[in-house]
Amino acid sequence: VIAVARRQRSVHTDLPGRKNGREVPFGSNSLQHGTAVFEGIRCYCPALGQAEPRLAAQGRAAFRLDAHITRLLESARLIGIDHAYCHGQIRARILKAARASAIANSYLRPVLFTPQQYLGVDLRSLTFELAVEVWPAPVAAQRYPAGIRVTISPWRRPARTSFPVRAKATGSYVVSAVARTCASAAGFDDAIQLDPESGRVAEATIANVFLVSGGRLRTPWLEDSLLAGITRDTVMVLAREMGIDTAEGPIEVADLLDADEVFLAGTASELIPVTAIDDRIYGPRRPVFAALAGTFRDIVSRRRPEHAEWLTPIESQS
Ligand SMILES: Cc1ncc(COP(=O)(O)O)c(C=O)c1O
C-alpha cells in the first residue's frame, strides 16, 4: 500500500538554494537522526481518463490541503522544531511545487528538515527549512483492485509516553518500516500494529484501520497510539452524512476478527479493503466499504458537488 511504485523517481523538488535543487549534506541532523516532520497530500486530476471536457477544465486539486498544513505545523510544534513559516507560506510553496510538476495525479511531500550538520539531539540551535517534493501517484484503488492481506504485527506502535504520536516525524517511520518489512517478508501486503500498553488495535503502517460490524462503522480512538489521519476523519465525516452509525472507540484484535468488513484509510492508500487478517478471510461482500469508497472517489473526482472545500485548485492559486 504505497503511494508510488518502487524505483519511481520524484518529478519535482522545490528545495531553494541547494545544488541541483536537491542536495542536502550527509551530516544533516534530519538525515542522521530522523529529525524532520512531513506531510503526504494527494493531488487529483478529475479529468484524467474521463471524456468530459467540463471536468477537464477544472484541472487539478489538492485534497484537504489546509488540514495537512495544520498537522505539519502541529508536528513541528510537538517535536520542538523551530522554523519561520506560517500556514500561508507553506501553502504557497506546496501549490507552486504542484504546479511546476505538471503531472496529473501526484503525491505532494512537504518536509520541514534541517540541512545543518550536527550530530547532537538538542534541536534548539538548528534552523529548519521547507522542501516540497512531488511524486507521481496512481490512484491506489487501481493498484489494489482485489484488496490486501494483512497480518497482526509483533511490532507495536511507540507508546504515547515515549513519543508525541500525533506528530508525523520522519524518524518515527522506522517503526512502520520494521513492521512492514517483517510483514512483507512473511508474504503479507501490510501489518496492523497494536498499542504497546493497551494491546488494542492502533493502525496499519501507513494508514488507519476501520471495521464494520452489523452495519456499524468503528475505528480505534485516539486514546491509543495512532496518527489522527485526515483520511480517517474524511471517512467518518462521509459515513455520518450517509447515515452510517459511526464511532471511535477501543478496538480489540478480536473485534477485527469478528467484523464483517475491514478496510484501511490513508492518503497514500486511499480506501482499501482488507481481504484477510492472517488466516481470517473476509467475504467479498462489503456494502459499507463499497458505499464509502464510492462516495470518496466521487468527491475527489468532483462527480459530486459536496465538500468542494476539501479540494484546493492547483492552477488558479498563488
Ligand atoms: C502511521 C500512519 N497512520 C495513518 C496514516 C493516515 O493518515 P492520512 O489519512 O492523514 O494520510 C498515515 C499516513 O500518513 C500514517 O503514516
CSV table of C-alpha atoms in Angstrom, one decimal, residues 44-47 50 52-62 298-305 308 311-316:
chain,number,residue,atom,x,y,z
A,44,TYR,CA,-6.1,14.7,-8.0
A,45,CYS,CA,-6.9,15.4,-11.6
A,46,PRO,CA,-10.6,14.6,-12.0
A,47,ALA,CA,-10.4,14.8,-15.8
A,50,GLN,CA,-12.7,10.8,-18.5
A,52,GLU,CA,-15.9,15.1,-20.1
A,53,PRO,CA,-14.3,18.4,-21.1
A,54,ARG,CA,-16.3,20.2,-18.4
A,55,LEU,CA,-14.3,18.3,-15.8
A,56,ALA,CA,-11.0,18.7,-17.7
A,57,ALA,CA,-11.4,22.4,-17.5
A,58,GLN,CA,-11.5,22.2,-13.7
A,59,GLY,CA,-7.9,20.9,-13.5
A,60,ARG,CA,-6.0,19.5,-10.6
A,61,ALA,CA,-6.8,19.9,-6.9
A,62,ALA,CA,-5.0,19.1,-3.7
A,298,ASP,CA,-16.9,10.7,-6.4
A,299,ILE,CA,-15.8,13.6,-4.2
A,300,VAL,CA,-12.1,13.6,-5.2
A,301,SER,CA,-13.2,13.2,-8.8
A,302,ARG,CA,-15.7,16.1,-8.5
A,303,ARG,CA,-18.5,13.9,-9.7
A,304,ARG,CA,-20.4,15.1,-6.6
A,305,PRO,CA,-20.6,18.8,-5.6
A,308,ALA,CA,-15.8,21.3,-2.7
A,311,LEU,CA,-10.3,20.4,-3.0
A,312,THR,CA,-7.9,23.3,-3.4
A,313,PRO,CA,-7.4,24.1,-7.1
A,314,ILE,CA,-3.7,23.9,-8.1
A,315,GLU,CA,-3.7,26.1,-11.1
A,316,SER,CA,-5.5,29.2,-10.1
